[in-house]
Coordinates of C-alpha atoms and ligand atoms in Angstrom, one line a residue:
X1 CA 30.4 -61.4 192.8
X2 CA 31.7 -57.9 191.5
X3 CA 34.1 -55.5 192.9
X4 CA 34.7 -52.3 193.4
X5 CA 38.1 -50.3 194.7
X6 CA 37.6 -46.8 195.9
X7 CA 40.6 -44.9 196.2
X8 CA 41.3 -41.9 198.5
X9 CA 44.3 -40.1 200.0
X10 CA 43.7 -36.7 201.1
X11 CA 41.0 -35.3 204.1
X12 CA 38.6 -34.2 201.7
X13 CA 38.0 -37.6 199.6
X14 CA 37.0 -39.3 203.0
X15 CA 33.4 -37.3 203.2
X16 CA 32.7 -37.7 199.6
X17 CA 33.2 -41.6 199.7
X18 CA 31.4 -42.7 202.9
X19 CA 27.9 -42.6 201.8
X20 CA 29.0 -44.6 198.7
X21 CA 30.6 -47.3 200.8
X22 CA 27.4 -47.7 202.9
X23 CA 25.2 -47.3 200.0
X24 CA 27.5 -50.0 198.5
X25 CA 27.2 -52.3 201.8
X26 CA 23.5 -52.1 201.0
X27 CA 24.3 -54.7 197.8
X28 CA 26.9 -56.9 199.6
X29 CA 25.5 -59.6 197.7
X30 CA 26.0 -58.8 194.2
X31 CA 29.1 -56.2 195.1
X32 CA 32.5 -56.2 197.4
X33 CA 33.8 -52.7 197.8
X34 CA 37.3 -52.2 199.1
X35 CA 38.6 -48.9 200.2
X36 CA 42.3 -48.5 199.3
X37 CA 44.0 -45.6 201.0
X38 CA 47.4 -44.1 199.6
X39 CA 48.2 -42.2 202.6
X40 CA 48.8 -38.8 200.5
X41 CA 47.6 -37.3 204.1
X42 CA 48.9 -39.6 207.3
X43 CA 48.7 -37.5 210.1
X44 CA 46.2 -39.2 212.7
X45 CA 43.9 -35.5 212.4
X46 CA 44.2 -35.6 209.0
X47 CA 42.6 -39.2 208.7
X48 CA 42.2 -41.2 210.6
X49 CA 39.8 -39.2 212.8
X50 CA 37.7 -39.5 209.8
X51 CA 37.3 -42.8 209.5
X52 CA 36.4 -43.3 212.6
X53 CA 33.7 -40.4 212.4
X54 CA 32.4 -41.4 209.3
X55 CA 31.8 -44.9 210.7
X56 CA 33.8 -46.2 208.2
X57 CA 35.8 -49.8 208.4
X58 CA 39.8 -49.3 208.4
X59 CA 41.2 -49.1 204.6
X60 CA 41.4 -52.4 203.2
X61 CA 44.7 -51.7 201.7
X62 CA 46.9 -49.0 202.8
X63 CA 49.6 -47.8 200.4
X64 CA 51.4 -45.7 202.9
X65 CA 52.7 -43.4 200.2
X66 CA 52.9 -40.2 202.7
X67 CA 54.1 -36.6 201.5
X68 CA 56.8 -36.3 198.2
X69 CA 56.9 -33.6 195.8
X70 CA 53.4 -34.1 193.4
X71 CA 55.7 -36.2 190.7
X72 CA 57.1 -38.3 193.6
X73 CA 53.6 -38.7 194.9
X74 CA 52.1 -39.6 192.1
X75 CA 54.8 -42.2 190.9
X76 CA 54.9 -43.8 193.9
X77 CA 50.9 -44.3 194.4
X78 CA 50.7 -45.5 190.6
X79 CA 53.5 -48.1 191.2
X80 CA 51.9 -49.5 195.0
X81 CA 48.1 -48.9 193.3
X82 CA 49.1 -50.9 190.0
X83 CA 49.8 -53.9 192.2
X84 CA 46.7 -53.7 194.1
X85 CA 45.0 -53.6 191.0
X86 CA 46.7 -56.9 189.4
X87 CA 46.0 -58.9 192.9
X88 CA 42.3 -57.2 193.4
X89 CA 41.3 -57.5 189.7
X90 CA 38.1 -54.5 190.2
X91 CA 35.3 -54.4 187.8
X92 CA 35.5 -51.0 188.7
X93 CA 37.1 -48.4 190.4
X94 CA 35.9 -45.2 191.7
X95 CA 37.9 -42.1 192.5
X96 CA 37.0 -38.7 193.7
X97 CA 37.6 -34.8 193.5
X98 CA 41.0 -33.7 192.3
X99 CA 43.6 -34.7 195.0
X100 CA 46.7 -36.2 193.5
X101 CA 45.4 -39.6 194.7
X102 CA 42.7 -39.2 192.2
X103 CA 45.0 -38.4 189.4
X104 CA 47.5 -41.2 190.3
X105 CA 45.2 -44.4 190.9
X106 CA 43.1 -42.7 187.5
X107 CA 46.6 -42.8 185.0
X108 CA 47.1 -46.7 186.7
X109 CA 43.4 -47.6 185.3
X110 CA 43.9 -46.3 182.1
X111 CA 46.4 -48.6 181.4
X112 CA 47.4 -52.2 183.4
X113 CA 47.3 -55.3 182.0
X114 CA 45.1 -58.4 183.6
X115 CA 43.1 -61.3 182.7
X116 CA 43.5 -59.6 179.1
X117 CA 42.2 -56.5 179.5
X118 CA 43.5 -53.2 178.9
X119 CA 41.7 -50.6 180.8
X120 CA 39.9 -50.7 184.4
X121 CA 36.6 -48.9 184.2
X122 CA 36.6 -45.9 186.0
X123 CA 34.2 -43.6 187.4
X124 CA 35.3 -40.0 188.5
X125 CA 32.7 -38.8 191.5
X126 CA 33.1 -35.2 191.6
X127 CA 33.7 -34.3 187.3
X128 CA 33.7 -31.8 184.9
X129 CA 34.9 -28.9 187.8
X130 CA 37.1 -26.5 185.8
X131 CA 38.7 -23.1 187.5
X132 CA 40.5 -22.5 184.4
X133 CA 43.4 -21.7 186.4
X134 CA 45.8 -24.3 185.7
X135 CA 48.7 -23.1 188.2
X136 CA 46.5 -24.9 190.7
X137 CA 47.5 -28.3 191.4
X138 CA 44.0 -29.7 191.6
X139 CA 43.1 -28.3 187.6
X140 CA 45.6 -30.4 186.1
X141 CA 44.4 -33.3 188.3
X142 CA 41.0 -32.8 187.3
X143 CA 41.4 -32.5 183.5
X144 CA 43.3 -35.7 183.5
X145 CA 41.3 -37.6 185.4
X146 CA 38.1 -36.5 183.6
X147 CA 40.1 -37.4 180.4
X148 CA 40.6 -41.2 181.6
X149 CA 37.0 -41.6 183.1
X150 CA 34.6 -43.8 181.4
X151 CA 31.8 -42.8 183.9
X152 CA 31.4 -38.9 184.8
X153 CA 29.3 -38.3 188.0
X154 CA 28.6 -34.7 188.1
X155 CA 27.8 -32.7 191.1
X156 CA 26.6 -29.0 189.4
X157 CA 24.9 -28.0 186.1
X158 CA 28.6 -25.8 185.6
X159 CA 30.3 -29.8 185.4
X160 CA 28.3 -31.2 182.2
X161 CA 28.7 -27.7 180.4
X162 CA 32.8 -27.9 180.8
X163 CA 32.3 -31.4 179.4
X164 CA 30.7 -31.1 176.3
X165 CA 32.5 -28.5 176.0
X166 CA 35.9 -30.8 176.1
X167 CA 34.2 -32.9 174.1
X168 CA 32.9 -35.8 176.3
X169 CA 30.0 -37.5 175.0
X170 CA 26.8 -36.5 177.6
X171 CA 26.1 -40.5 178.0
X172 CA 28.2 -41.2 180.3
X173 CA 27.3 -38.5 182.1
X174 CA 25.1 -37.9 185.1
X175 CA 23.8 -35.2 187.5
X176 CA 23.3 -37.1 190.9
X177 CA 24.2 -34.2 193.3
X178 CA 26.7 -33.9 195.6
X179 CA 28.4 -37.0 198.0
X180 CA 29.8 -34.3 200.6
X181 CA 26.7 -32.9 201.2
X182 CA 24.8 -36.6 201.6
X183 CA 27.8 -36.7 204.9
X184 CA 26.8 -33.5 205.7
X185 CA 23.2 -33.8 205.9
X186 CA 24.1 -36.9 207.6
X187 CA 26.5 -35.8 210.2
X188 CA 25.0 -32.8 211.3
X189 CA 22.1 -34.6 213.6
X190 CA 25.0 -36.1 215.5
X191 CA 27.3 -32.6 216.0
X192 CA 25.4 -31.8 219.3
X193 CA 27.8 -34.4 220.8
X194 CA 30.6 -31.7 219.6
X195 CA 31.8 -29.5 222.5
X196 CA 34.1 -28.1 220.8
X197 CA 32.3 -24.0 221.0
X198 CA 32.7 -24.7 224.7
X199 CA 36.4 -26.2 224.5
X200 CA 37.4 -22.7 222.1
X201 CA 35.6 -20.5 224.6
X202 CA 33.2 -19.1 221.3
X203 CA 29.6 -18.6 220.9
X204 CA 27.2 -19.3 218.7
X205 CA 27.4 -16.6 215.5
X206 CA 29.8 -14.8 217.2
X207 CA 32.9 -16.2 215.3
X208 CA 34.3 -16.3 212.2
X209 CA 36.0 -19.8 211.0
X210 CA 38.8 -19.3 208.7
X211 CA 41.0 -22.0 206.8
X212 CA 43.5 -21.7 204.7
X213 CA 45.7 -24.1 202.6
X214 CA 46.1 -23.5 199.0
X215 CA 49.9 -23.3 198.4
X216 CA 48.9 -19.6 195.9
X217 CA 47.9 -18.0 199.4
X218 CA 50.3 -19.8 202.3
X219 CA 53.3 -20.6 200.5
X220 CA 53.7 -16.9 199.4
X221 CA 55.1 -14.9 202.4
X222 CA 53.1 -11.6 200.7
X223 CA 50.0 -13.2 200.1
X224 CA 50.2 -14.6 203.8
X225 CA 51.1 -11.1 205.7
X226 CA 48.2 -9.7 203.6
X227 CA 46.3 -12.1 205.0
X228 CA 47.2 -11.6 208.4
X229 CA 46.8 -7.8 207.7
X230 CA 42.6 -8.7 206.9
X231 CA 42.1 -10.3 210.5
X232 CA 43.7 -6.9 212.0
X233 CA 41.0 -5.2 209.9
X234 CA 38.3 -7.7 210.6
X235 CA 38.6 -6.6 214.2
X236 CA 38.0 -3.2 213.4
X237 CA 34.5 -4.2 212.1
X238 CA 33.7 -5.8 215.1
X239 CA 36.3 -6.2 218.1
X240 CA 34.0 -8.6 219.5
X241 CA 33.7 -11.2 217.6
X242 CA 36.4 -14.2 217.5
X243 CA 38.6 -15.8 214.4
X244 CA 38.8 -19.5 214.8
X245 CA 41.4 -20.9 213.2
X246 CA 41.8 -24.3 212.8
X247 CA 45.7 -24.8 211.2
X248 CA 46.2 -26.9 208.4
X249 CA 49.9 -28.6 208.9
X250 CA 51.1 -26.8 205.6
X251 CA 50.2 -23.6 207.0
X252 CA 51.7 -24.2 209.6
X253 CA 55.0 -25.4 208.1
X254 CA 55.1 -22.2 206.1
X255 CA 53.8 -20.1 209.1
X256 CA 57.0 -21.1 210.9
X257 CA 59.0 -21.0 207.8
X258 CA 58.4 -17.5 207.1
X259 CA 59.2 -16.8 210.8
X260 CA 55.5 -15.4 211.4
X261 CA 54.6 -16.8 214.4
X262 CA 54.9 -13.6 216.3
X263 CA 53.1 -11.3 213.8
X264 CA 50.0 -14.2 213.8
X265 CA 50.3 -13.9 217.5
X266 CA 49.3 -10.5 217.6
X267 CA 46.2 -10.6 215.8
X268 CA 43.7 -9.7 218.8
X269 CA 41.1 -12.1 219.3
X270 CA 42.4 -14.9 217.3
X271 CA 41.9 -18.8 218.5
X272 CA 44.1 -20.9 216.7
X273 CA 43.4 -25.1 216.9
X274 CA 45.4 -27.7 215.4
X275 CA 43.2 -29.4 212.4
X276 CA 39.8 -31.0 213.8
X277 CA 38.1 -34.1 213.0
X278 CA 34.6 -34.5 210.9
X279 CA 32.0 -33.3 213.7
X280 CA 34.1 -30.8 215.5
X281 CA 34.5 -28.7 212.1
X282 CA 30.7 -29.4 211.0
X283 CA 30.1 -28.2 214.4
X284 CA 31.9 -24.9 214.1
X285 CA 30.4 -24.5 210.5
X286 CA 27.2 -24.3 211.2
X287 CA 27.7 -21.9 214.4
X288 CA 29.9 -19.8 212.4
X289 CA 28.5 -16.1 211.4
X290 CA 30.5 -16.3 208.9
X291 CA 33.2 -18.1 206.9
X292 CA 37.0 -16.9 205.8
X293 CA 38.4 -19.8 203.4
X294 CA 40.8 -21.0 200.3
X295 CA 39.2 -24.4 200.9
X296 CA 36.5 -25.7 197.8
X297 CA 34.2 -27.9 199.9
X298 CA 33.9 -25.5 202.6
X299 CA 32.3 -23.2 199.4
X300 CA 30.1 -26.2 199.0
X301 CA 29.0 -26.7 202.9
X302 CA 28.5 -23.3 203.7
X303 CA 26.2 -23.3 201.0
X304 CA 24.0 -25.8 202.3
X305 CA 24.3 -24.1 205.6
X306 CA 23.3 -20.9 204.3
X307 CA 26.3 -19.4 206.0
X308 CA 27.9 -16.4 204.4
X309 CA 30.9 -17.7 202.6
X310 CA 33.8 -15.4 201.4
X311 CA 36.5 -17.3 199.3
X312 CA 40.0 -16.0 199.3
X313 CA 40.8 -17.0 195.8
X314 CA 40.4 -15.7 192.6
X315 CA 38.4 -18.2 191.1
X316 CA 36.3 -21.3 192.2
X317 CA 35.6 -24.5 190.4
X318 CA 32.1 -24.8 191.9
X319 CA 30.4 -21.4 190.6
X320 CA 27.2 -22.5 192.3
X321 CA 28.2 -21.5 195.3
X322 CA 28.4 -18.1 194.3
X323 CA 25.6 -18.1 191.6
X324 CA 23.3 -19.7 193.6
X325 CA 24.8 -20.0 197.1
X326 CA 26.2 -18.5 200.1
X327 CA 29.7 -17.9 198.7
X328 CA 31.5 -14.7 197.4
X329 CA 34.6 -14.8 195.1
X330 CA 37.0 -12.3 197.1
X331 CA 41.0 -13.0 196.2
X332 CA 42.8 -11.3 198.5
X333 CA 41.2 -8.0 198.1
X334 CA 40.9 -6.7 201.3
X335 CA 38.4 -3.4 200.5
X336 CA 35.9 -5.9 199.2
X337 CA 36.5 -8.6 201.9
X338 CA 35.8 -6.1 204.6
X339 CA 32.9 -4.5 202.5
X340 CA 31.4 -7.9 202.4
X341 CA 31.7 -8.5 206.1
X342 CA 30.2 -4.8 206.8
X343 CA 27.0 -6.7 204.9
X344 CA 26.9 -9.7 207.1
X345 CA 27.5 -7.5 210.3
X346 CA 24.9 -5.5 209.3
X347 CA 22.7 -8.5 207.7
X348 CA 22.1 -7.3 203.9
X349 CA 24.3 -10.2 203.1
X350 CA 22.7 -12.9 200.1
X351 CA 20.5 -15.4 201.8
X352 CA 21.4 -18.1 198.9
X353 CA 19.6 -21.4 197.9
X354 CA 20.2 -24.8 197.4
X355 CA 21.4 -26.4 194.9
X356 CA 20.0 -28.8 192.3
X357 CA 20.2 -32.5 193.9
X358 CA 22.0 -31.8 197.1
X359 CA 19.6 -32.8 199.2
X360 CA 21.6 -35.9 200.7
X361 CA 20.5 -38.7 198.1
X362 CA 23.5 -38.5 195.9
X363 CA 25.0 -41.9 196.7
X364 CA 21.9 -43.9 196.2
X365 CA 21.4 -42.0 192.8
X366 CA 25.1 -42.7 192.0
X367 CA 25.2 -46.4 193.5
X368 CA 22.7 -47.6 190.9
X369 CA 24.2 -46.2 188.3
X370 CA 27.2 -48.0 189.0
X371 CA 25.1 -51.5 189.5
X372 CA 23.8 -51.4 186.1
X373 CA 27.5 -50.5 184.5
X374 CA 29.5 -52.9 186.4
Ligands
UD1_401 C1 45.8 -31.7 199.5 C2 45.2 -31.5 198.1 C3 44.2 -30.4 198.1 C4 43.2 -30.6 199.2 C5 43.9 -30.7 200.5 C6 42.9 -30.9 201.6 C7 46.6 -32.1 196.1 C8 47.4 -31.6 195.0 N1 46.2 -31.2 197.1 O1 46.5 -30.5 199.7 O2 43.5 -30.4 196.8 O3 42.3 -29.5 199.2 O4 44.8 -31.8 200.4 O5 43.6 -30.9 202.9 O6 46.4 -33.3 196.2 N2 51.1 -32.8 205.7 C9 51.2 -33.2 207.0 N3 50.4 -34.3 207.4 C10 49.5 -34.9 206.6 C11 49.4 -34.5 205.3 C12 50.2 -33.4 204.9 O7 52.0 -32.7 207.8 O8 48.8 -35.8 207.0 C13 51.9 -31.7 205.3 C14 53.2 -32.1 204.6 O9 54.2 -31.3 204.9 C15 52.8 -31.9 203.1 C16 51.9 -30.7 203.2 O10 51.2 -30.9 204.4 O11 54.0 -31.7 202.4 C17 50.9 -30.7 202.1 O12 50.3 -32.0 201.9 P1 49.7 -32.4 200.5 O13 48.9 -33.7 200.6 O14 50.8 -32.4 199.5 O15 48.8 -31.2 200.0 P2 47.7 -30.4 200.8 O16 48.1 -29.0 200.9 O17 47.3 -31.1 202.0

C-alpha cells in the first residue's frame, strides 16, 4: 500500500485539495491519503467550516501551529511536519498554492532523512504562477516551492511558460486544469440550501461582494482610506445597490488598529459579515453583479462564473482571468475602477470565456498522474 500526505494550512488550500482526497478515496486499495493540517488559519470560520462543507474527514494530523510572524510560521510547521514525515514515511506528498504552509512542509521534503532516503517526492498543485512582484508573500512561497517540486501540476498555459522559463524541464510538467474550480463546479448545485441573500437582506445582482486581505492594501492606513474613499464613490454610480462585505480577521485587526471603524461605518449602504463558510460565499458569488477583490481565487471563480471581476492589485499571478476571463487588473486606481463599474452598470462590460481544462475534471486528470509516479 502507498501513501500520500497532503498538507494544507490556510482557507484557500481547503477547496483545491477536496476533490483530490475523494478522487484519492476512489483508489483506497493501492493508496492511503492523509490530510495533515498546520493550522496556519484556526479560527472555526476560517476552517473548520470547510471541512465540514467540503465533506471532508477531520485532518488526520493537526499541527496546531496557529499565527507567528512568516519565519516563526514557517519554522515551526517544518519542525511539527518533519516529524510527521519520519513516523508517516509518504511515497508522496502533495502541497498546494502559495500559502506559507506550502512553502514550509515543501523545504521539510527536500531534505529529511528515512529508510535511507534523501528527498520526499513532491508534487506542487497549483505551479509555475509568477506575479513578478516579490514584496508579496505568496511569490517567494511560490518560487521556492516550484524550486523543490519534482511534479509540477499546472492550472494555466501562463504556469508552463514561467517554468521553462526558470528552467524546469517540461516532463514533469502537466496542464490538468484547475482543483478550485472542480469544488466549484461541484458546490454550486448544493448553494440553493444557502440563505444567506435572505439573512444580508440583498438581491440577486443587486450587490457588489468585496474582499479584501492582502497585507499591500489593509495593512497600509492610505491604501485602506482610499479604499474606503471607492465604496463612497461606488454609491454615487448607483445608490441602490449594496457592498457586501464579508471581513477577513486581518482586516479587521488593522480596521480597528487604524481606528477606522467609524469612517467604514459611514459608507452608506454597506453590509459588513464576519468571514463565511464554503456555500454561503459561492452563494453570494454567483448572485453578485459584480465583484471588488485583492483575493487570487476569487479572480479564478468569477471567471468561471462569468461575473465581472475587478482586482485591486497591481498585478495577478493568474493572467487568464483577465486575458481570457471576467477579471480586470485595477490597483487602487479609483478613475478606472469607477469607469469599469459605469461599464457593468451600463452592461458593455467583457463577457469572458472559460479557460482551458477548467471544466471540473482536474483531480481525476491529476490523480492518475500521481498513480503512475508513486
Ligand atoms: C494567508 C495567505 C494568503 C491567502 C490567505 C487566505 C500566506 C503568506 N498568506 O493570508 O496567501 O490568500 O491566507 O485567507 O500564507 N487570523 C485569525 N484567524 C485565523 C487565521 C488568521 O484571526 O484563523 C489573523 C491573525 O491575526 C493573523 C492574520 O489573520 O496574524 C493573518 O493570517 P495569516 O495566515 O498570516 O495570513 P492571511 O492574511 O490569512
Amino acid at each position: 500500500m502507498k501513501k500520500i500526505l497532503s498538507v494544507v494550512g490556510a482557507r484557500p488550500n481547503f477547496m483545491k485539495m477536496a476533490p483530490i482526497h475523494k478522487e484519492l478515496l476512489k483508489y483506497k486499495k493501492k493508496v492511503t491519503h492523509r490530510i495533515i493540517h498546520t493550522g496556519q488559519h484556526y479560527d472555526k470560520k476560517m476552517s473548520d467550516v470547510f471541512f465540514r462543507e467540503l465533506e471532508l474527514p477531520k485532518p488526520h494530523i493537526f499541527l496546531g501551529v496557529g499565527s507567528k510572524s512568516h519565519t516563526q510560521q514557517k519554522a515551526e510547521i517544518m519542525t511539527e511536519f518533519e516529524k510527521v514525515v519520519m513516523k508517516e514515511k509518504p511515497d508522496m506528498v502533495l502541497v498546494y498554492g502559495d500559502v506559507n504552509s506550502t512553502t514550509a512542509a515543501a523545504l521539510v521534503c527536500a531534505k529529511t532523512d528515512y529508510n535511507g532516503k534523501t528527498t520526499i517526492p513532491l508534487a506542487h498543485i497549483e505551479s509555475g504562477l509568477r506575479s513578478f512582484d516579490r514584496m508579496m508573500p505568496e511569490e517567494i512561497n511560490r518560487i521556492v516551492t516550484d524550486n523543490l517540486s519534482n511534479y509540477h501540476f499546472i492550472t494555466e498555459k501562463s504556469g508552463i511558460k514561467n517554468l521553462l522559463k526558470e528552467g524546469f524541464s517540461s516532463k514533469n510538467m502537466f496542464m490538468c486544469g484547475n482543483t478550485m474550480i472542480d469544488s466549484l463546479k461541484f458546490y454550486l448545485k448544493k448553494i440553493n440550501k444557502s440563505k444567506i441573500l435572505k439573512s444580508l437582506s440583498v438581491s440577486e445582482k443587486n450587490f457588489a461582494l468585496i474582499t479584501l486581505h492582502r497585507p499591500s492594501n489593509v495593512d497600509n492606513l492610505k491604501n485602506l482610506k482610499k479604499i474606503f474613499g471607492i465604496f463612497k464613490g461606488i454609491n454615487k454610480i448607483n445608490p441602490n445597490i449594496d457592498l457586501v462585505f464579508p471581513i477577513h480577521p486581518r482586516t479587521q485587526k488593522m480596521i480597528e488598529k487604524f481606528g477606522l471603524e467609524k469612517s467604514i461605518n459611514e459608507i452608506q449602504n454597506l453590509i459588513i459579515t464576519e468571514p463565511l463558510g464554503y456555500l454561503d460565499f459561492l452563494k453570494l458569488t454567483s448572485s453578485a453583479k459584480y465583484i471588488l477583490t485583492d483575493s487570487g481565487g476569487i479572480q479564478e471563480e468569477s471567471t468561471v462564473l462569468k461575473i465581472p471581476c475587478l482586482t485591486l492589485r497591481e498585478n495577478t499571478e493568474r493572467p487568464v482571468t483577465y486575458e481570457v476571463g471576467t477579471n480586470t487588473i485595477c490597483g487602487l486606481n479609483e478613475k478606472l475602477i469607477l469607469s469599469n463599474i459605469k461599464k457593468i452598470e451600463s452592461g458593455k462590460y467583457k463577457r469572458g470565456k472559460i479557460p482551458e481544462k477548467w471544466d471540473g475534471k482536474s483531480a481525476d486528470r491529476i490523480v492518475k498522474i500521481l498513480l503512475k509516479k508513486i
